[in-house]
CSV table of C-alpha atoms and ligand atoms in Angstrom, one decimal:
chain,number,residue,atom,x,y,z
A,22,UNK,CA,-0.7,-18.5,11.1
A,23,UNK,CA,3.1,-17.2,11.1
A,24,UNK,CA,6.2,-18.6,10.3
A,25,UNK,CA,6.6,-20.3,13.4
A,26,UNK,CA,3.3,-22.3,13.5
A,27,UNK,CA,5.0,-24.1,10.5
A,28,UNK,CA,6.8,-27.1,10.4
A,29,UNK,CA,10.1,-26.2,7.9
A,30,UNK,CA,13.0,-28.1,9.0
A,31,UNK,CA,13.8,-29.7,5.7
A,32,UNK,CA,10.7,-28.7,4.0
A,33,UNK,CA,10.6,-27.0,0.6
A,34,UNK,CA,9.0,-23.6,1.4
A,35,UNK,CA,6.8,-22.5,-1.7
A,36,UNK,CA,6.9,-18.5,-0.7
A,37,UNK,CA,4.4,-15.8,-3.1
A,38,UNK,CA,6.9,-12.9,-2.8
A,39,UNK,CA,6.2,-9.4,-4.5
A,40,UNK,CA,8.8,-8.7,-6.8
A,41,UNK,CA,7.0,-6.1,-9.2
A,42,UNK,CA,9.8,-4.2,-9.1
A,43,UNK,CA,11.0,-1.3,-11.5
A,44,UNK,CA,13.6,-1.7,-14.2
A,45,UNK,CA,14.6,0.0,-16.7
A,46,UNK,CA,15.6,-0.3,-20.7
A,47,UNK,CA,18.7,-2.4,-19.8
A,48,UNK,CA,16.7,-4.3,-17.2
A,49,UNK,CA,18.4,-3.2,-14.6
A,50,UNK,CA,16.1,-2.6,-11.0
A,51,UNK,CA,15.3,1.1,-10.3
A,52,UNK,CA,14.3,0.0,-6.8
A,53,UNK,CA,14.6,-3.0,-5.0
A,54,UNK,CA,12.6,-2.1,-1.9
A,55,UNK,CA,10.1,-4.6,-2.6
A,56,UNK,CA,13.1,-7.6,-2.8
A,57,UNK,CA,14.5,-6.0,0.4
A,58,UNK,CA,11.3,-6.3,2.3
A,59,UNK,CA,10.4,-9.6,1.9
A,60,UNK,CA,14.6,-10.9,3.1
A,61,UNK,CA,13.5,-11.3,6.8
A,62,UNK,CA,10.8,-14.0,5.4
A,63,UNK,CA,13.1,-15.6,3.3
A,64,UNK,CA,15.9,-15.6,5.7
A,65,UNK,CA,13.9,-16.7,8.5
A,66,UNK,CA,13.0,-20.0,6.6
A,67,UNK,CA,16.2,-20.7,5.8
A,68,UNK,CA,17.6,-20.5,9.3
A,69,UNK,CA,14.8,-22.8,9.8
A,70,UNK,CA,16.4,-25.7,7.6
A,71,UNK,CA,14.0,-25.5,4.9
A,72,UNK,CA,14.8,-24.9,1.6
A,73,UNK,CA,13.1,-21.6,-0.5
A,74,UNK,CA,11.4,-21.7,-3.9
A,75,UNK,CA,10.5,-17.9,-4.7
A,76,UNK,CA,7.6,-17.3,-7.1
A,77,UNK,CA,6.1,-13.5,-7.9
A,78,UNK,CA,5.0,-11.7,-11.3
A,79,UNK,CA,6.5,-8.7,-12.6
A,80,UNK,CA,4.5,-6.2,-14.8
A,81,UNK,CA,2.2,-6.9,-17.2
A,82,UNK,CA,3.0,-9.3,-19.8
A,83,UNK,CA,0.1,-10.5,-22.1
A,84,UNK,CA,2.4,-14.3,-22.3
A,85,UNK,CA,6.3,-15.2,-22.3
A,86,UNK,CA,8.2,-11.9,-22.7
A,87,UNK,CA,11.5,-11.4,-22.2
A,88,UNK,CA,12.2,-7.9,-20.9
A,89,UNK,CA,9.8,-9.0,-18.0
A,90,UNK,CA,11.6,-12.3,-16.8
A,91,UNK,CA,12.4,-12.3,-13.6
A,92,UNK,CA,15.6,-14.1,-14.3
A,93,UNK,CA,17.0,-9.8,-14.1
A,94,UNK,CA,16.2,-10.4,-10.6
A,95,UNK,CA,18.5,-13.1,-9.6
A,96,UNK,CA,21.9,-10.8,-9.0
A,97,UNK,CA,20.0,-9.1,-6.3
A,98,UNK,CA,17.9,-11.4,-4.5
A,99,UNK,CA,21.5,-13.4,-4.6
A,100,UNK,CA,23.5,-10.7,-3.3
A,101,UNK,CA,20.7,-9.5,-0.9
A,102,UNK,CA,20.9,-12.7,0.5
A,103,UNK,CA,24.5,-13.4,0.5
A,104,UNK,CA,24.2,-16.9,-1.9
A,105,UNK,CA,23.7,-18.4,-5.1
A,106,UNK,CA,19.8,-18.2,-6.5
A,107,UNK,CA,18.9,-21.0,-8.8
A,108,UNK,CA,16.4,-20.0,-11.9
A,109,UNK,CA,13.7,-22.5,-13.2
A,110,UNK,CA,12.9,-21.0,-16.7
A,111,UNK,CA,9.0,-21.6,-16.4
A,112,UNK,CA,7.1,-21.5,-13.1
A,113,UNK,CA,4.8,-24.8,-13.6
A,114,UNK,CA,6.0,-28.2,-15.6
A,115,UNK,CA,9.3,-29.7,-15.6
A,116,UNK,CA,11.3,-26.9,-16.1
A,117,UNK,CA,10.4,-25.5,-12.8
A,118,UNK,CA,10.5,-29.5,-11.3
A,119,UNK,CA,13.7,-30.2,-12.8
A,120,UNK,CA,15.2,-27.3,-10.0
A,121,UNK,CA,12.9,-26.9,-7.4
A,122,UNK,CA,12.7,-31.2,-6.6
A,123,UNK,CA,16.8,-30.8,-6.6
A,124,UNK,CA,17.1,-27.9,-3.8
A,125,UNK,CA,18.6,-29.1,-0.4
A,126,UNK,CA,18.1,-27.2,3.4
A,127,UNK,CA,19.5,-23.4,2.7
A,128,UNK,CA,19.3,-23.6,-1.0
A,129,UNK,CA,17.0,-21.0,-2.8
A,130,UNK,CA,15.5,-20.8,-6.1
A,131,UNK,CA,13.2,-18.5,-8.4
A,132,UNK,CA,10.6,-19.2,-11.0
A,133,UNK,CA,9.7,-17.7,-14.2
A,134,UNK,CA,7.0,-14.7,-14.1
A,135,UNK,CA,3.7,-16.3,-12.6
A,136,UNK,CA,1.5,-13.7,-15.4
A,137,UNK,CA,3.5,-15.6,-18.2
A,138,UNK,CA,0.4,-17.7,-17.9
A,139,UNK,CA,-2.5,-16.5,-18.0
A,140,UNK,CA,-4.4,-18.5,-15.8
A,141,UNK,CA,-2.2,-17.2,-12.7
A,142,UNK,CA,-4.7,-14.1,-13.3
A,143,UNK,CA,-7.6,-16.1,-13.9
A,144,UNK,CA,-7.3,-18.0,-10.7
A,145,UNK,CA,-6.9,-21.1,-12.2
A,146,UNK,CA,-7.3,-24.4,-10.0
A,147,UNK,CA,-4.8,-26.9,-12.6
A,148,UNK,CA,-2.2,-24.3,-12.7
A,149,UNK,CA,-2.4,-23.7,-9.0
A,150,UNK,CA,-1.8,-27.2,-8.6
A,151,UNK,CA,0.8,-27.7,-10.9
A,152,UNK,CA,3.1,-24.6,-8.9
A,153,UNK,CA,2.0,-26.3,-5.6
A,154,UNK,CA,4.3,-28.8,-6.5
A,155,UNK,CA,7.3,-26.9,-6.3
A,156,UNK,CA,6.6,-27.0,-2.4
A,157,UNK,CA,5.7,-29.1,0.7
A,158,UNK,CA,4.7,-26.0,3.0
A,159,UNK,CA,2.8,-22.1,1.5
A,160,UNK,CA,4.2,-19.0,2.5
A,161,UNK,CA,2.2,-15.7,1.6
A,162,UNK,CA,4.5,-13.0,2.1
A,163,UNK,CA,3.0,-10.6,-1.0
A,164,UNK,CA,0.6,-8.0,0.4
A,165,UNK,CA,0.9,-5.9,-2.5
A,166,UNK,CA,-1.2,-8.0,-4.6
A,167,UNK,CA,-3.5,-9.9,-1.6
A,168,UNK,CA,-5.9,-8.1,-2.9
A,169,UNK,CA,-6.3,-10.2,-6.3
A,170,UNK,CA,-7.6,-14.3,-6.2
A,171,UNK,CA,-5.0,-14.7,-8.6
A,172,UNK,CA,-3.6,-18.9,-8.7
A,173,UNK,CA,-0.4,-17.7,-6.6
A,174,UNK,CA,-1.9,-15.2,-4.0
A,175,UNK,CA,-5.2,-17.3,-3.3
A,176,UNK,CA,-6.2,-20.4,-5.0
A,177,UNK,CA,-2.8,-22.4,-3.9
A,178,UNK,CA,-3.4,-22.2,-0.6
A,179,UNK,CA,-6.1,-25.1,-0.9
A,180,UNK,CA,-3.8,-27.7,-1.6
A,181,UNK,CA,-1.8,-26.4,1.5
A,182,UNK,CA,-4.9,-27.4,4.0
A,183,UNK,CA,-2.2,-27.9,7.0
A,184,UNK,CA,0.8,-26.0,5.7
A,185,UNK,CA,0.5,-22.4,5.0
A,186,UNK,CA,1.2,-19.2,6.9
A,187,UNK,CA,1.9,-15.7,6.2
A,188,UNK,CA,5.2,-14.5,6.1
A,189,UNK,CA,6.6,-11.7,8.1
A,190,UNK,CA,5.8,-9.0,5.7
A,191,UNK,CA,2.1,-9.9,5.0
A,192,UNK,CA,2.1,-10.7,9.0
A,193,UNK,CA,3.5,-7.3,9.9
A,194,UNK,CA,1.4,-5.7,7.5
A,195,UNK,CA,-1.8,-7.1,9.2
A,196,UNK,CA,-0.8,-6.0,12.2
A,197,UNK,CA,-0.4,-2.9,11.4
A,198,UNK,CA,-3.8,-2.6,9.9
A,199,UNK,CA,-5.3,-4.1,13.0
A,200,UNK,CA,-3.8,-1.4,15.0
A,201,UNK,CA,-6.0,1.1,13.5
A,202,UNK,CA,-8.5,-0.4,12.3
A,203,UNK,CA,-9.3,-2.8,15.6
A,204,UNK,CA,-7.8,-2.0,18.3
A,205,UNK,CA,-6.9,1.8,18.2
A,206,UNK,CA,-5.0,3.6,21.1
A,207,UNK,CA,-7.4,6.5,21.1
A,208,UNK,CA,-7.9,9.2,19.6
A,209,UNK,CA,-7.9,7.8,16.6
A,210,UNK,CA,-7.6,10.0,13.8
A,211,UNK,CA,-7.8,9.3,9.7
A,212,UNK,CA,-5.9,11.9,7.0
A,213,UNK,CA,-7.5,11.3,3.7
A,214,UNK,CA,-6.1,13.4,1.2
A,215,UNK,CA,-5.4,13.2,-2.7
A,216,UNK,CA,-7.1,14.1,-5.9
A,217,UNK,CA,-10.5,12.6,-6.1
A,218,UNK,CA,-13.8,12.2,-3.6
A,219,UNK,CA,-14.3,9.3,-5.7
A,220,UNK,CA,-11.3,7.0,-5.4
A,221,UNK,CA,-11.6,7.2,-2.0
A,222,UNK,CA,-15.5,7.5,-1.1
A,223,UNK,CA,-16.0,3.8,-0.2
A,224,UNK,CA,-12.7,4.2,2.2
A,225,UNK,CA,-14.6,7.8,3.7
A,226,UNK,CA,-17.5,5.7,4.4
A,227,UNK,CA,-15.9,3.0,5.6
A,228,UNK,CA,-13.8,5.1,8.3
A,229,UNK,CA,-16.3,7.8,9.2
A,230,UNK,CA,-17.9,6.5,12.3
A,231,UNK,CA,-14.9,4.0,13.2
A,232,UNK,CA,-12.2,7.2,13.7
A,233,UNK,CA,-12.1,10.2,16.3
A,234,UNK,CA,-11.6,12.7,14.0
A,235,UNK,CA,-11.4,12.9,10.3
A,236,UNK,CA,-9.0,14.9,8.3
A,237,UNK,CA,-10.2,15.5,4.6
A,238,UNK,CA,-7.5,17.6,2.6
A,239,UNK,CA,-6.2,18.1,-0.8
A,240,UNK,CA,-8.0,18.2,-4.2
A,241,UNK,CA,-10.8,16.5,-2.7
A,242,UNK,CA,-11.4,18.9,0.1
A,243,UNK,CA,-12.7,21.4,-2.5
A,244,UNK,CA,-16.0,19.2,-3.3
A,245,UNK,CA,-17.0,18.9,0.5
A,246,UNK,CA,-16.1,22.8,0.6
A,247,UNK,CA,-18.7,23.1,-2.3
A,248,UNK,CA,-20.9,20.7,-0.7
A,249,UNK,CA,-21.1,23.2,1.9
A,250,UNK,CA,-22.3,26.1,-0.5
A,251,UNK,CA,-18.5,27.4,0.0
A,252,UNK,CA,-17.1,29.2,-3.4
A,253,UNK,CA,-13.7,27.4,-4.4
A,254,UNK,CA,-12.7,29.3,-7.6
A,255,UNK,CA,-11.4,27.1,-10.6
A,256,UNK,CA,-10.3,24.1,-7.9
A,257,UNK,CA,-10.8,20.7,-8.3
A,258,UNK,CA,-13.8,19.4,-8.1
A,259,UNK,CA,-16.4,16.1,-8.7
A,260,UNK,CA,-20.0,17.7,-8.7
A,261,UNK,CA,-21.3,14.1,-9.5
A,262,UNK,CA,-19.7,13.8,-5.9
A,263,UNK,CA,-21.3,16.6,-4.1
A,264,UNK,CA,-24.1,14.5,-3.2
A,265,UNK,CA,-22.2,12.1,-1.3
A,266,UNK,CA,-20.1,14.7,0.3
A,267,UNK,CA,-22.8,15.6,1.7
A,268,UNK,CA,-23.6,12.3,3.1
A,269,UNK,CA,-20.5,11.6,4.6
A,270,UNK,CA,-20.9,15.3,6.1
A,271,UNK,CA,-23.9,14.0,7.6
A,272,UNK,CA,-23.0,10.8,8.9
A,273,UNK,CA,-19.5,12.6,10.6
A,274,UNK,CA,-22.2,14.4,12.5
A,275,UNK,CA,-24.5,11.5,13.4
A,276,UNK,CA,-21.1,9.4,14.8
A,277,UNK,CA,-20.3,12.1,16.4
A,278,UNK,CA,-16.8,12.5,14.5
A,279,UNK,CA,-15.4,15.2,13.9
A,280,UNK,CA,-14.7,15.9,10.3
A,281,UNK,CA,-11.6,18.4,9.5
A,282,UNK,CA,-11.6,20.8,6.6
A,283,UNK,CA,-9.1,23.4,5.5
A,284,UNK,CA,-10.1,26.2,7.0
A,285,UNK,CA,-8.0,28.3,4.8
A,286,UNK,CA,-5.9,27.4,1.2
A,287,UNK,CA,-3.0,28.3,-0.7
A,288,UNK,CA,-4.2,29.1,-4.1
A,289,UNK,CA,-2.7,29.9,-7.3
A,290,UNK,CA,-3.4,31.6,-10.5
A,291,UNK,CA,-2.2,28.8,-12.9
A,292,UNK,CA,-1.4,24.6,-11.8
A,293,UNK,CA,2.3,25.9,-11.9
A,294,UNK,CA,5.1,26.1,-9.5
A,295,UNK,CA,5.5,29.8,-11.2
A,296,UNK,CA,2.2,30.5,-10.9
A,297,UNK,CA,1.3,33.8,-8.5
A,298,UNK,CA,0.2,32.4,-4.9
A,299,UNK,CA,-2.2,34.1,-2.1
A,300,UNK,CA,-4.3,32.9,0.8
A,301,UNK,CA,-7.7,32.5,0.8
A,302,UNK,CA,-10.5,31.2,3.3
A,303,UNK,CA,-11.4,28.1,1.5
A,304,UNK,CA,-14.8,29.3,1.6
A,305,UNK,CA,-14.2,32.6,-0.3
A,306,UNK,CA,-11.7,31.4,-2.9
A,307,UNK,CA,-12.2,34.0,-6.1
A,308,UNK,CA,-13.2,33.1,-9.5
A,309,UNK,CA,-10.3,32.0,-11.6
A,310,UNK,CA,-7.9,31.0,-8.5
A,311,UNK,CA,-7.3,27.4,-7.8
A,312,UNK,CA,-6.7,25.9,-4.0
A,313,UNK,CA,-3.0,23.7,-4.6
A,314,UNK,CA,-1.9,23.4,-0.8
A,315,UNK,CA,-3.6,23.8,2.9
A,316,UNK,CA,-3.6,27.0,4.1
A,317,UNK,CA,-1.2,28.4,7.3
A,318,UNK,CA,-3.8,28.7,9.9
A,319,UNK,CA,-5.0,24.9,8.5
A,320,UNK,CA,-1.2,23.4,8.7
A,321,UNK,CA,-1.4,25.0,12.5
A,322,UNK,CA,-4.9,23.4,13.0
A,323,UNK,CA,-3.7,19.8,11.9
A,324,UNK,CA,-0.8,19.6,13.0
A,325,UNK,CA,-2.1,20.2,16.3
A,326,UNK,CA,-5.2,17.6,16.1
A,327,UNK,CA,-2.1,15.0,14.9
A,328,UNK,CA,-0.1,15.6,18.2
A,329,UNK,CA,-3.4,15.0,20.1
A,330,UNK,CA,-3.9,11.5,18.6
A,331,UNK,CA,-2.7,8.2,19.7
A,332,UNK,CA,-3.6,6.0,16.2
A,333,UNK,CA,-3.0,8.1,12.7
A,334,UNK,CA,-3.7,6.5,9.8
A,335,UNK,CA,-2.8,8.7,6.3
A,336,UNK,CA,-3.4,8.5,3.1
A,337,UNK,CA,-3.3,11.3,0.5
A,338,UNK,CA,-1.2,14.8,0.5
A,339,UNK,CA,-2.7,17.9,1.4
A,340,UNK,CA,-1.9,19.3,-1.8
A,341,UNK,CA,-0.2,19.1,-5.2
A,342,UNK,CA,3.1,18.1,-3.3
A,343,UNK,CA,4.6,17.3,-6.2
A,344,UNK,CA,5.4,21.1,-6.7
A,345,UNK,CA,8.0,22.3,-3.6
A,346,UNK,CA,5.4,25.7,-3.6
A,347,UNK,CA,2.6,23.1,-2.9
A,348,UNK,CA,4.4,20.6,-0.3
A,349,UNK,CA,4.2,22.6,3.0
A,350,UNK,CA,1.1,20.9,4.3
A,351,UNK,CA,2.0,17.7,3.2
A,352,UNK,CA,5.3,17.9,4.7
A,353,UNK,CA,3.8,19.8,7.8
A,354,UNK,CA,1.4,16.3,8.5
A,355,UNK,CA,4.6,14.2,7.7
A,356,UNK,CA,6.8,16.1,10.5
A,357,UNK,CA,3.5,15.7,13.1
A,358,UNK,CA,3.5,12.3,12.7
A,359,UNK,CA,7.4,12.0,13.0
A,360,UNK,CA,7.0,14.0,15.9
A,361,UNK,CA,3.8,12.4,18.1
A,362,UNK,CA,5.3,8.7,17.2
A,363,UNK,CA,8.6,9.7,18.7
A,364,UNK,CA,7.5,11.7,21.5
A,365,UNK,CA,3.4,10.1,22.2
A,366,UNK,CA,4.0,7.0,21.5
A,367,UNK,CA,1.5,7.4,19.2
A,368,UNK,CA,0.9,4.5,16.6
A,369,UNK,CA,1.3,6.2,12.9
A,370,UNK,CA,1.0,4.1,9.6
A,371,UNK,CA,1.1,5.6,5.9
A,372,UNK,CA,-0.4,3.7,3.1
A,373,UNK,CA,-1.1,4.3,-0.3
A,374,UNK,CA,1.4,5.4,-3.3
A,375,UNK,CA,1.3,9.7,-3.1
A,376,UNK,CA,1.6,9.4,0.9
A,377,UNK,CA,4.7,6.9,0.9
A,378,UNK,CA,6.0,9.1,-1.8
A,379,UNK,CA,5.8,11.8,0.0
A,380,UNK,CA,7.2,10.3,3.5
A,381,UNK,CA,9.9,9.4,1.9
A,382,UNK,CA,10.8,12.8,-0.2
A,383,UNK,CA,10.2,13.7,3.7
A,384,UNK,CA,13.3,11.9,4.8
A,385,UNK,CA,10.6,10.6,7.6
A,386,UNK,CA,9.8,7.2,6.4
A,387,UNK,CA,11.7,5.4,9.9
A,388,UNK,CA,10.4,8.4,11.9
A,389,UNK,CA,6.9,7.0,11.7
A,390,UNK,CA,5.4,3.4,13.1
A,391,UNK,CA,4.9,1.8,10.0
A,392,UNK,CA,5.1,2.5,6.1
A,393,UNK,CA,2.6,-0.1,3.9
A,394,UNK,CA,3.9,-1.5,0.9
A,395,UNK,CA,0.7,-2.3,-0.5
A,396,UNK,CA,-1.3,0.5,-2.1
A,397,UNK,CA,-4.2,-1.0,-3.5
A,398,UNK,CA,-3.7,-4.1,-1.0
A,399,UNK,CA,-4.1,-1.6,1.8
A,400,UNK,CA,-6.8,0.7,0.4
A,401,UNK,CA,-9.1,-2.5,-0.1
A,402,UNK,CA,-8.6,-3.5,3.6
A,403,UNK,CA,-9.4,0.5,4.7
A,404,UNK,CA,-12.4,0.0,2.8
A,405,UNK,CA,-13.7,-2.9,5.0
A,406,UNK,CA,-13.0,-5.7,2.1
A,407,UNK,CA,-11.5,-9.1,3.2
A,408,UNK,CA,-9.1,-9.8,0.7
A,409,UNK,CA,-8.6,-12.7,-0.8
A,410,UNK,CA,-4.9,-13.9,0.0
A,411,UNK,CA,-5.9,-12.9,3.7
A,412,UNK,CA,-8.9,-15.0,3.3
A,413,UNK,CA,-7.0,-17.8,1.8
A,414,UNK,CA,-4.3,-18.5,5.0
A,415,UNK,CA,-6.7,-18.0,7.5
A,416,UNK,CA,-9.4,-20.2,6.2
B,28,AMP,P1,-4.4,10.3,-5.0
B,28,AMP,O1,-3.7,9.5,-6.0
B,28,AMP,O2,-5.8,10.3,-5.1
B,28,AMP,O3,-3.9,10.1,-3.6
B,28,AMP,O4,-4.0,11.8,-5.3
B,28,AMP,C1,-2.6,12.3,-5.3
B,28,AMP,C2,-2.5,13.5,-6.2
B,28,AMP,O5,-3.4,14.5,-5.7
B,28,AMP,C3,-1.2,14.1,-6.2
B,28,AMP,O6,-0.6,13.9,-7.5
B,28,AMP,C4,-1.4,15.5,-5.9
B,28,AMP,O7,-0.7,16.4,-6.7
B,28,AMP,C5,-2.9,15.7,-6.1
B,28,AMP,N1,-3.5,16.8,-5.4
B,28,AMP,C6,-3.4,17.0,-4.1
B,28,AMP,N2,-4.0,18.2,-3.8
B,28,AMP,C7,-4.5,18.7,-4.9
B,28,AMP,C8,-5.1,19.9,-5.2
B,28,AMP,N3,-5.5,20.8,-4.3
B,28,AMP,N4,-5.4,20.2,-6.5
B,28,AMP,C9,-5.1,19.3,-7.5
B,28,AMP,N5,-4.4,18.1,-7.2
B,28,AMP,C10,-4.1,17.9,-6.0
């Protein structure tokens, strides 16, 4: 269900983009990576002979609101794309019909903000209709928000029965996901880091006794270290979460995975870059000291079990990388990874928003296999949901 099962040769191609991209107080975009990811799609369709009608939301606007039109857009797409962008100043009605029933082969055009209504949200079945006009054949090429059964992402693709596909992004996306999660080069090996236990218990049980080995570090570390009857000092902890710690403990050692903690931490005396530092065994970290980063013997230790895998999947820094003092595990993982792709082979994808930041601050983000550009999208699939605007084409 790619671009190349569909017939576009003179087709309108209706394409869900995600265009959620920053701007700021003069509406100007921070960061067009999002527009620049989905080109290839677009491109591809118009090389094709088809003609494009683009169609996204951007932020979060209760109903019509200017700062948030997506008509701030057009300049880049256009320029991105080396010609003229048409607008249609609402994305249903005649307003949208007026330009998108006018476009000839190689022309391209761009609604209004789909959450301008608020049935796109709702999942509405009219207002789906009424933007399934605006095309002959469906392309999904929004990952980012295939996790919502919004009108756009989901409940269009019913009045496409023959006609849909996923666009290269969404496609390469999937792919990637299928690489770790069903057919792994093996050993397969999952970095869960970050804050909480709880915003990513559903994806720990979910990957436990599917992966190799299992790498838990940052904040989070410190409730399984607790779990363990370990003394963590003033660290970040869940104790509501000790319990299922402690199950997940349990079921590493019934699958027979084998679950990584730090076995030693960088702690600090205040949650400051200025703060004084020493090393502690996780274990044994005093009262009134706080584990920020992975230990040295720990960034030896994962390192290592990185360059032994074949599939890494990460998600999460190993500490509060946000603070240069605090980044050395994190940016120890993101060099491993750089370096078993390049020299293993090895199959390497980073998903979720602190991990692609901190790729990126990396200067690694090409080094690895693949970089998600759906945060939630992605952390839905890791924790074995279908989601819906998957569900949608491949029905
Ligand atoms: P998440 O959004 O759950 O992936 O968490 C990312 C956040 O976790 C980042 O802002 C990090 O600064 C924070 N973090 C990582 N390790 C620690 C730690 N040891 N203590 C407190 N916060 C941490």
């Amino acid at each position: 269900m790619t671009l190349s099962d569909l017939q576009i040769q003179g087709q309108r191609a209706l394409v869900r983009v995600d265009f959620n991209v920053p701007l700021d107080s003069a509406h100007h975009i921070t960061d067009d990576t999002r527009i620049r990811r989905a080109i290839p799609t677009i491109q591809a369709l118009l090389d094709g002979g088809a003609s494009v009608v683009l169609m996204s939301h951007l932020g979060r606007p209760k109903g019509p609101d200017a700062g948030l039109s997506l008509k701030h857009l057009v300049g880049r797409i256009s320029e991105l794309l080396g010609t003229d962008v048409a607008f249609a100043s609402d994305c249903v009605g005649d307003a949208a019909l007026d330009v998108t029933q006018q476009l000839k082969p190689g022309e391209v055009a761009l609604l209004e903000n789909l959450r301008f209504h608020p049935e796109e949200k709702a999942g509405d079945e009219f207002f789906a209709g009424q933007l399934a006009e605006n095309g002959d054949v469906y392309v999904n090429d929004a990952f980012g928000t295939a996790h919502r059964a919004h009108a756009s992402t989901a409940v269009i693709a019913k009045f496409f029965p023959e006609d849909k596909a996923f666009g290269l992004l969404m496609h390469n996306e999937i792919e990637a996901l299928n690489k770790v999660l069903a057919t792994p080069a093996k050993p397969l090996l999952a970095i869960i880091g970050g804050a909480k236990v709880s915003s990513k218990l559903t994806i720990l049980e979910n990957l436990v006794d599917r992966v190799d080995r299992l790498i838990v570090g940052g904040g989070m570390a410190y409730t399984f270290v607790k779990a363990q009857g370990g003394a963590i000092g003033t660290s970040l902890v869940e104790d509501d979460m000790l319990d299922k710690a402690k199950r997940i403990l349990e079921k590493a050692q019934a699958a027979g995975t084998e679950l990584l903690l730090p076995q030693d931490t960088l702690c600090a005396d205040d949650f400051s870059a200025e703060a004084n530092t020493a090393i502690h065994p996780t274990h044994a970290i005093p009262d009134d000291w706080m584990g920020l980063d992975i230990g040295p013997k720990t960034r030896k230790a994962f390192v290592q079990t990185v360059l032994e895998s074949r599939t890494i999947l990460w998600n999460g820094p190993m500490g509060v990388f946000e603070m240069d003092v605090f980044a050395g595990g994190t940016n120890d993982v993101a060099e491993a990874l750089a370096k078993v792709t390049a020299e293993h082979d090895a199959f390497t994808l980073i998903g979720g928003g602190d991990s692609v930041a901190a790729i990126h601050k990396a200067g690694l983000a090409s080094a690895v296999s693949y970089v998600s550009t759906g945060g939630g999208a992605m952390l839905e699939v890791l924790e074995g949901k279908v989601l819906p605007g998957i569900a949608a084409i491949q029905d």
